[in-house]
CSV table of C-alpha atoms and ligand atoms in Angstrom, one decimal:
chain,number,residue,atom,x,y,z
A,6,UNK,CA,-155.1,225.9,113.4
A,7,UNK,CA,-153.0,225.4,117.0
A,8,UNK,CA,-149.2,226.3,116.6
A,9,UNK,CA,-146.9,223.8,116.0
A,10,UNK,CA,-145.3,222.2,119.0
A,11,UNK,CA,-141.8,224.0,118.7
A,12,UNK,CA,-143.6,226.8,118.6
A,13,UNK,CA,-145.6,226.5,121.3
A,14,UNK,CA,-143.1,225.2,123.4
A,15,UNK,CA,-140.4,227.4,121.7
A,16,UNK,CA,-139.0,229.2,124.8
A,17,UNK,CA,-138.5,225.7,126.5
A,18,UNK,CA,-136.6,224.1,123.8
A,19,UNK,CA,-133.1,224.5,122.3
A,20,UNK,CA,-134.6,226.7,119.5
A,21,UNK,CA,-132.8,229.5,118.4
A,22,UNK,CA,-133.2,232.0,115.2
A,23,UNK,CA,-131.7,229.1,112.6
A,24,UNK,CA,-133.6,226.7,113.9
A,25,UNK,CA,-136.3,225.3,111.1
A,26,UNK,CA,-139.8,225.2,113.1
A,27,UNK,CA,-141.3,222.4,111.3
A,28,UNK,CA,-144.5,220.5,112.5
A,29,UNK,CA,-146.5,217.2,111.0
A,30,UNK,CA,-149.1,218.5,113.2
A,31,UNK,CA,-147.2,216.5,116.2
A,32,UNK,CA,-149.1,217.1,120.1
A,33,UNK,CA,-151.4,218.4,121.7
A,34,UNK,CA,-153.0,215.0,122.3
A,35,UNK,CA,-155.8,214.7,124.4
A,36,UNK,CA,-155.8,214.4,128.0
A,37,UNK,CA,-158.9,211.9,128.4
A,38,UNK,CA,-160.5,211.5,131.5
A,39,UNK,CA,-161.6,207.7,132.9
A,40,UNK,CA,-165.2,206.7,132.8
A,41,UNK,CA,-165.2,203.5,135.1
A,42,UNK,CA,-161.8,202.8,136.4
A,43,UNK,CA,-160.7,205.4,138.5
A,44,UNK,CA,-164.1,203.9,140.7
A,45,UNK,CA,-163.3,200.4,140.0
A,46,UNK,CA,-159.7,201.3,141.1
A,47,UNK,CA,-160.8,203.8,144.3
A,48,UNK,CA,-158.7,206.3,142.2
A,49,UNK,CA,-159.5,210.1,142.7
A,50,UNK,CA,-159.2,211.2,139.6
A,51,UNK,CA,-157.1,208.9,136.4
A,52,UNK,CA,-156.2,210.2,132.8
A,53,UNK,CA,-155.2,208.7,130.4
A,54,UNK,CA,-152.6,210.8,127.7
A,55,UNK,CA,-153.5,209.5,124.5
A,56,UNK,CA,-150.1,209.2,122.9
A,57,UNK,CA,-151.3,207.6,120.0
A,58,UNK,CA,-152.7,210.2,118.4
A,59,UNK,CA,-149.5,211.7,117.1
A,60,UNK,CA,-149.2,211.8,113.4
A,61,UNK,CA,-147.6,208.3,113.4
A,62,UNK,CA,-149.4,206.8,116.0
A,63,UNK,CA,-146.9,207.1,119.2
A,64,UNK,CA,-144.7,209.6,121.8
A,65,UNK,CA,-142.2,209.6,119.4
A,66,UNK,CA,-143.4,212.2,116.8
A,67,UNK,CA,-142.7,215.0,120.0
A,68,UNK,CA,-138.5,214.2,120.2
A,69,UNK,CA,-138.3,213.4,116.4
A,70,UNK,CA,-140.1,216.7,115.0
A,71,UNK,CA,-137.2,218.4,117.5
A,72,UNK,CA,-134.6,215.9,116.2
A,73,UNK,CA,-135.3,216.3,112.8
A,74,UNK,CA,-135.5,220.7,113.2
A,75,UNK,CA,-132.1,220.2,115.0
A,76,UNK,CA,-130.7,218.2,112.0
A,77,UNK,CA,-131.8,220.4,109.8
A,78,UNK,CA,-130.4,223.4,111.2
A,79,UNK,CA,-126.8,221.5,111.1
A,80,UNK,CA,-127.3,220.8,107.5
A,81,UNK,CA,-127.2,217.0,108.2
A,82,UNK,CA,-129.1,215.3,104.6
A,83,UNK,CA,-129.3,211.8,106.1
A,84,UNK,CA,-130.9,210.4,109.5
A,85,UNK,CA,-130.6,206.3,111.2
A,86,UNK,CA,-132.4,205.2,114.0
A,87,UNK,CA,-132.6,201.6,115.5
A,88,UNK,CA,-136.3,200.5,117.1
A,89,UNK,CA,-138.5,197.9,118.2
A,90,UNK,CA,-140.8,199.6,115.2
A,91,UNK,CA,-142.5,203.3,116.4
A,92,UNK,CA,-139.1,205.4,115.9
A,93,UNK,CA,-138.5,204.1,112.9
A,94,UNK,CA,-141.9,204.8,111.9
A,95,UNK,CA,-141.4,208.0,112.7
A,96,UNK,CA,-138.3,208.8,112.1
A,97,UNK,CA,-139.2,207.9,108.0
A,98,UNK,CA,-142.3,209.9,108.4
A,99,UNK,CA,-140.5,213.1,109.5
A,100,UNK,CA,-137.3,212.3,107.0
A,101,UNK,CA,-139.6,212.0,103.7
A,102,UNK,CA,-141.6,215.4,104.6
A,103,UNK,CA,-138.5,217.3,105.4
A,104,UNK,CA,-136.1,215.3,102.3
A,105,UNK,CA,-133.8,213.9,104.9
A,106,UNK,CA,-132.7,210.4,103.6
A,107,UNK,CA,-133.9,207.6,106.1
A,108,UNK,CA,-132.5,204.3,107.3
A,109,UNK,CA,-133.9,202.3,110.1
A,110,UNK,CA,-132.2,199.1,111.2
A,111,UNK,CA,-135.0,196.6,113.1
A,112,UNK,CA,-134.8,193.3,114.8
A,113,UNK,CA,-135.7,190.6,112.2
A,114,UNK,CA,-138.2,189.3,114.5
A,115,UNK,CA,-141.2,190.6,116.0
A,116,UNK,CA,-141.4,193.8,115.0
A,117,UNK,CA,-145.4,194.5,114.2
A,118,UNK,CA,-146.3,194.6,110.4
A,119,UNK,CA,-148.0,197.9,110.3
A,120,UNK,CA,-145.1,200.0,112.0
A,121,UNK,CA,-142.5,198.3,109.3
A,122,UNK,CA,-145.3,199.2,106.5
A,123,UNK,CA,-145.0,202.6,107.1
A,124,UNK,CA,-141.2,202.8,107.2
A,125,UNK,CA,-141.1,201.6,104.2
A,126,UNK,CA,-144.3,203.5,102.7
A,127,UNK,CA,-142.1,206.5,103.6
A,128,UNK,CA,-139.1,205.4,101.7
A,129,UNK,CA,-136.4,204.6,104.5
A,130,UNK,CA,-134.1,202.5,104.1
A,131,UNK,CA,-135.3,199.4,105.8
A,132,UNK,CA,-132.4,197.2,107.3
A,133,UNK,CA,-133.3,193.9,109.2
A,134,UNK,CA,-130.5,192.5,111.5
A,135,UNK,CA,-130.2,188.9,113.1
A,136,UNK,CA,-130.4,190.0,116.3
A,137,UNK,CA,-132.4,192.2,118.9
A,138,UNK,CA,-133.1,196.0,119.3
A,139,UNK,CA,-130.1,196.2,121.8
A,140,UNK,CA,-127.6,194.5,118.7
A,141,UNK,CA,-129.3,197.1,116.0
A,142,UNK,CA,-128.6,199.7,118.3
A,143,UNK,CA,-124.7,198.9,118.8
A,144,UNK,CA,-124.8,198.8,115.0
A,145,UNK,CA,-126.6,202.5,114.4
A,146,UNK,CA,-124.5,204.4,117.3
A,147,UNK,CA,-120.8,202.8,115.2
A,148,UNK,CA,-122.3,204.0,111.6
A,149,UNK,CA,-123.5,207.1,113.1
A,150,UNK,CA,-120.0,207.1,114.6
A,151,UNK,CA,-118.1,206.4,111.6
A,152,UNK,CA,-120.4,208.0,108.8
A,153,UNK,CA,-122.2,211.5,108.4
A,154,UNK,CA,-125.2,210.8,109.9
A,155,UNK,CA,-127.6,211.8,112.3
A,156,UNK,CA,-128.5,209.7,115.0
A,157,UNK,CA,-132.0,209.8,116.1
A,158,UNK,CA,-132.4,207.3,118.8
A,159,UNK,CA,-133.3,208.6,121.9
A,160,UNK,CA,-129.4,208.9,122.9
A,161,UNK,CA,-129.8,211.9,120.5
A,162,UNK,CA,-130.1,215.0,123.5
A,163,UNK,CA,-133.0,216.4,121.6
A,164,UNK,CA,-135.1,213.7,120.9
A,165,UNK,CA,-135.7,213.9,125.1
A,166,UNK,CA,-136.1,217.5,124.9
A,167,UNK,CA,-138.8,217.3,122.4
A,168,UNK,CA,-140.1,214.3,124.4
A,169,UNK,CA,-140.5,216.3,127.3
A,170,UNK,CA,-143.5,218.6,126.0
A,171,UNK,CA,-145.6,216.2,127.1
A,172,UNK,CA,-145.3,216.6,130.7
A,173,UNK,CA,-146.0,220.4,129.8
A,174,UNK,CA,-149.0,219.8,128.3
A,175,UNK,CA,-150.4,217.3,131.4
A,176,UNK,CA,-149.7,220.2,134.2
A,177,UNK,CA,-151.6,223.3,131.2
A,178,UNK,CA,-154.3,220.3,131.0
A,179,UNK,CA,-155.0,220.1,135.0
A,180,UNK,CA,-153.6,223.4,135.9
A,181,UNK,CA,-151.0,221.3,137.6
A,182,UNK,CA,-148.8,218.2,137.9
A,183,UNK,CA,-151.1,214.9,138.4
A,184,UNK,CA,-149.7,213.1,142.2
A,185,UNK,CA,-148.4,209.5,139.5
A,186,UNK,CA,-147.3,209.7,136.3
A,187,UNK,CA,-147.8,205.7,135.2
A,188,UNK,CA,-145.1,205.1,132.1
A,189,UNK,CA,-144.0,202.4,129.9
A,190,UNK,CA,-140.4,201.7,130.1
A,191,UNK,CA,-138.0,200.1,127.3
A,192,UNK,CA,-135.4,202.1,126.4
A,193,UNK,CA,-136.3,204.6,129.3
A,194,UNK,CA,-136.1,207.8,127.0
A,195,UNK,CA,-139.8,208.8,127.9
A,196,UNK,CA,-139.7,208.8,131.8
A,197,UNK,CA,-136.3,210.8,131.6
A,198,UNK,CA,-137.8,213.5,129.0
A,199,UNK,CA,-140.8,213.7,131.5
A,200,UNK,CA,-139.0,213.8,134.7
A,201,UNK,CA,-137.4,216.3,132.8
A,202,UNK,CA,-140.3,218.7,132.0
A,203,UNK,CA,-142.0,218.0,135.6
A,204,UNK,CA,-138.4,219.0,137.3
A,205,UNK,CA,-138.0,221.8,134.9
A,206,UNK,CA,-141.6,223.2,135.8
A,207,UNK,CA,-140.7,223.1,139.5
A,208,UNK,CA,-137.0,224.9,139.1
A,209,UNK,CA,-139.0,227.5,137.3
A,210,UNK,CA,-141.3,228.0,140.6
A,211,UNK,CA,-144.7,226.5,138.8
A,212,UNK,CA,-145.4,224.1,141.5
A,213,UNK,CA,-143.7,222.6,145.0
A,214,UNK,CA,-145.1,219.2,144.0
A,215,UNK,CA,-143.8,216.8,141.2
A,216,UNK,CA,-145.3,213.4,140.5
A,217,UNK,CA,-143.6,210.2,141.9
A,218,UNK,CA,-142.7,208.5,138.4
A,219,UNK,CA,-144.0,204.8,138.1
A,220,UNK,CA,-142.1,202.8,135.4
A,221,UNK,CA,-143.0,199.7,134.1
A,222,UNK,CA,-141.2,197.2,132.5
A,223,UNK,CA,-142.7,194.1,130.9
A,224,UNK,CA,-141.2,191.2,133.2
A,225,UNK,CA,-139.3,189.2,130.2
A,226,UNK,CA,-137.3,192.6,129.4
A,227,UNK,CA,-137.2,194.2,133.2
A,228,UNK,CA,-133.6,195.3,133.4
A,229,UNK,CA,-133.7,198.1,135.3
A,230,UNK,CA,-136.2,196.0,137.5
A,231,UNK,CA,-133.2,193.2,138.6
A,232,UNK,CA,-130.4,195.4,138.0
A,233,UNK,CA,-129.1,193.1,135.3
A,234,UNK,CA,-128.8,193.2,131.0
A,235,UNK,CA,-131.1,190.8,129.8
A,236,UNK,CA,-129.7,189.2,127.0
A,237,UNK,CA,-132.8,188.0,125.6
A,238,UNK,CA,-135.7,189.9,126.3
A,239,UNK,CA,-138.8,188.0,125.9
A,240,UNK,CA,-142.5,190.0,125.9
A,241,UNK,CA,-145.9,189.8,124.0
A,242,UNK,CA,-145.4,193.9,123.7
A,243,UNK,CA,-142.6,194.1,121.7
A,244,UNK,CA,-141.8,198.0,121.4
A,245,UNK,CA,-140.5,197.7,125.0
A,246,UNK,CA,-138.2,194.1,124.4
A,247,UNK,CA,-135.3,195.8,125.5
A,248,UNK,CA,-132.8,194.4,127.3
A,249,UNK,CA,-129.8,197.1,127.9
A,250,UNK,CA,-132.0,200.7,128.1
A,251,UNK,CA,-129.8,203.9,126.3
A,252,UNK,CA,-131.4,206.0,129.2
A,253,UNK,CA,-130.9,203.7,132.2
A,254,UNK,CA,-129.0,205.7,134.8
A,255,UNK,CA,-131.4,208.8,133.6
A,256,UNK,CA,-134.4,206.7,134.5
A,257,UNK,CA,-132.8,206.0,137.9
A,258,UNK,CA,-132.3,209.4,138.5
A,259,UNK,CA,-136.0,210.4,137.6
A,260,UNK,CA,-137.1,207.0,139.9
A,261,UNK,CA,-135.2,208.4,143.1
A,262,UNK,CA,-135.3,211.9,142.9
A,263,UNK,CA,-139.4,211.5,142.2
A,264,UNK,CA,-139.5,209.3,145.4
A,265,UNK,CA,-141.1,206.9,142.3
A,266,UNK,CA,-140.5,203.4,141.3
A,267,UNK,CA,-139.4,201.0,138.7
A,268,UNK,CA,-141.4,197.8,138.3
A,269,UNK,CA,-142.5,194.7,136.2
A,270,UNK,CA,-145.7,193.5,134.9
A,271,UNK,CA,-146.2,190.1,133.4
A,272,UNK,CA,-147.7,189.6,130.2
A,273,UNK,CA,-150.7,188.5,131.2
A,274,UNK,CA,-151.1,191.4,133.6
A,275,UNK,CA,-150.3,193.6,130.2
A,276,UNK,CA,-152.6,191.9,128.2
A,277,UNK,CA,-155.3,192.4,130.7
A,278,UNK,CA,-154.9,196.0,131.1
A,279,UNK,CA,-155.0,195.9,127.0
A,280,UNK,CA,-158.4,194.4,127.3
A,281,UNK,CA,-159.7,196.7,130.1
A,282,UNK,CA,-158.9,199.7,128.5
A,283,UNK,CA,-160.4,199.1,125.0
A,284,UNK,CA,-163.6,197.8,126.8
A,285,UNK,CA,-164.1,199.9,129.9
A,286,UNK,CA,-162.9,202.9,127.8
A,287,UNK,CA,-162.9,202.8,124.2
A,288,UNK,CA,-158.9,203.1,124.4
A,289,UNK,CA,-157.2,201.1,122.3
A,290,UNK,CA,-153.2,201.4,122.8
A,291,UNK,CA,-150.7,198.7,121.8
A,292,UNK,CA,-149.8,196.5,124.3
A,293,UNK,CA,-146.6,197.9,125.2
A,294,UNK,CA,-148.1,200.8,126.1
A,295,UNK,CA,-150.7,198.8,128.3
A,296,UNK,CA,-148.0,198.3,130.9
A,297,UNK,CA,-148.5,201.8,132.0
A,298,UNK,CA,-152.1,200.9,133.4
A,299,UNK,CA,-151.1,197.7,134.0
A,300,UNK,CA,-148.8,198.8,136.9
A,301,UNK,CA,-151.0,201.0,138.4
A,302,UNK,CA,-153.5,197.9,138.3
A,303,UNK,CA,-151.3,195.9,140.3
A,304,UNK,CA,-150.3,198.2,142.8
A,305,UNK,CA,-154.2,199.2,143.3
A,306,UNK,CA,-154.3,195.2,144.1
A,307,UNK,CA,-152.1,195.4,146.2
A,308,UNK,CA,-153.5,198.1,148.2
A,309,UNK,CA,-151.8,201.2,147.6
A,310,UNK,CA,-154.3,203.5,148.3
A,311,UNK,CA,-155.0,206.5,145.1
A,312,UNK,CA,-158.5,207.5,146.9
A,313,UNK,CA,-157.7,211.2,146.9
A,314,UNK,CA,-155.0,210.9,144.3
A,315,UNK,CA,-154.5,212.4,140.8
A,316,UNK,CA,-153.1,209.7,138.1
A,317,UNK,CA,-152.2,210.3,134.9
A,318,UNK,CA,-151.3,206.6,132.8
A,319,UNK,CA,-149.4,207.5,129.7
A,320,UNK,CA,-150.8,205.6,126.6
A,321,UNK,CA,-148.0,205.7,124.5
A,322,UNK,CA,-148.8,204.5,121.1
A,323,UNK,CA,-152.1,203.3,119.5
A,324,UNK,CA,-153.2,200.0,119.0
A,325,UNK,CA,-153.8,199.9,115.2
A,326,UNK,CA,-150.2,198.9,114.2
B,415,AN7,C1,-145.5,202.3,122.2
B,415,AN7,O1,-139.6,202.4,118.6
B,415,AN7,O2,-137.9,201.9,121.6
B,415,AN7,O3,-138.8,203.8,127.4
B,415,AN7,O4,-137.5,201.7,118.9
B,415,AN7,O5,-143.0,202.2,121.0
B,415,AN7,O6,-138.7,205.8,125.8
B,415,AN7,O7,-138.0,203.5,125.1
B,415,AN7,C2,-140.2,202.2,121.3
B,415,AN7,C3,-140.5,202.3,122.6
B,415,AN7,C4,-143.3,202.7,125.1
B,415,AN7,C5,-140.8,202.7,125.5
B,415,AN7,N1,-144.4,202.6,124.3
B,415,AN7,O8,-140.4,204.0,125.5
B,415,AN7,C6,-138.6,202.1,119.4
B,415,AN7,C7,-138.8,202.0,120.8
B,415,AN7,C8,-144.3,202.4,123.0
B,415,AN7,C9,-143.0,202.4,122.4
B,415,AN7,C10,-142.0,202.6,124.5
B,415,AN7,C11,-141.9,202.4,123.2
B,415,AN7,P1,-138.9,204.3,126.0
């Protein structure tokens, strides 16, 4: 049996004696080398992180297993989250196995069936609003606000701290930080948690390098692309139809201090990438997470070179939902 994530990751995290170290068997995904792209792309060496095999299917499991410890520890008995569908997923996941009572409040529309089946097969409290993620989320923060309850959107400091094991696990995989980190963006909780671990790795003297941090938002719901709320987001992947990110100035910061970017990719360009991964690889990620490869796709089009170049793409969640 590996040790559970807080445990392995225990001196990194905001863990302390009262601290409950739970696990659902969250991390340690695999770290999957590319068979054909990194040639068809002139890339020296691409991963891909398989994010989608965390207990629930997505990244999320990592920040809410540390969420969830933290709540516990305060002697909180009830937890709310808004999402596009994977957090809440997760969030009822973690609150039935650890008897925390769950509500989730989703957009009415477009939220895939399988990530609302197993909210519910968990027992949270599923609340649909007219309206999109950004509305739910106003709603959660004034409850959360007003009632005792914890908060476990990514605005919650801990969800990015448990988030941000990933990043520790890439540089243990390759001995090292990769030279791109390729990311999804929606509510831009990941890239911050993985800046994050990558700058905290460097502080701590492991390496004078740190990848440049490529974000990409789907064009429909690019915010932090024009510098503007979208007050409709539009996008075939759905768990990134964000239109005001919690973590925008944090992603930002992880952009500019990585020397990184923050970019769009249409849908079609997504639902390419979607294709070429399931049938050049055998990876089959939801399309949201698509974006990641998606991005590095376009900028290998338009002739950045990557020829001597370590890549990781993130794959955040799996395509089964
Ligand atoms: C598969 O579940 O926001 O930039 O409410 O499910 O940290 O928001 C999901 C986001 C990428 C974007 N890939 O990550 C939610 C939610 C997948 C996702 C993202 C999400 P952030």
């Amino acid at each position: 049996m590996s040790l559970a994530l807080l445990e392995r990751y225990r001196d990194r995290l905001p863990i302390n004696p009262e601290t409950p170290i739970i696990t659902l068997g969250e991390g340690d995904t695999p770290l999957v080398r590319s068979q054909r792209l990194e040639r068809e792309l002139s890339c020296g060496e691409l991963y891909f992180k398989l994010e989608g095999c965390n207990p629930t299917g997505s990244f999320k499991d990592r920040g809410m297993v540390m969420a969830v410890a933290k709540a516990l520890e305060m002697g909180s008995n009830a937890i709310m989250c808004a999402s596009t569908g994977n957090t809440s997923a997760s969030a009822a996941a973690y609150g039935a196995r650890f008897s925390l009572e769950t509500m989730v409040i989703v957009p009415k529309r477009d939220v895939a069936a399988g990530k609302l089946a197993q909210a519910m097969a968990c027992g949270a409290r599923v609340v649909s609003v007219e309206g999109n993620f950004d509305e739910a989320l106003q709603i959660v923060r004034a409850l959360t606000e007003k009632y005792p309850i914890t908060l476990v959107n990514s605005l919650n400091p801990f969800r990015l701290e448990g988030q941000k094991t990933a990043a520790y696990e890439i540089i243990d995989s390759l001995g090292g930080p990769p030279d791109y980190l390729c990311i999804p963006v929606g509510n831009a909780g990941n890239i911050t948690a993985y800046w994050n671990g990558f700058s905290e790795y460097k502080r701590e003297g492991g390496s004078g390098v740190s990848p440049r941090m490529m974000g990409f938002q789907a064009e429909g719901s690019a915010p932090i692309v024009t510098g503007r709320v979208v007050p409709t987001p539009k996008t075939v992947a759905s768990a990134i139809r964000i239109g005001n990110p919690a973590s925008w100035q944090k992603a930002l910061i992880a952009r500019d201090e990585s020397g990184g970017l923050i970019d769009a990719v249409s849908d079609e360009q997504i639902l390419e990438a979607y294709f070429m991964l399931a049938k050049c690889e055998g990876i089959f990620g939801e399309p949201a997470s698509a974006s990641s490869f998606a991005g590095l796709l376009k900028m290998a089009r338009a002739g950045q070179d990557f020829t001597d170049k370590k890549v990781v793409c993130v794959i955040t969640g799996t395509g089964l939902k």
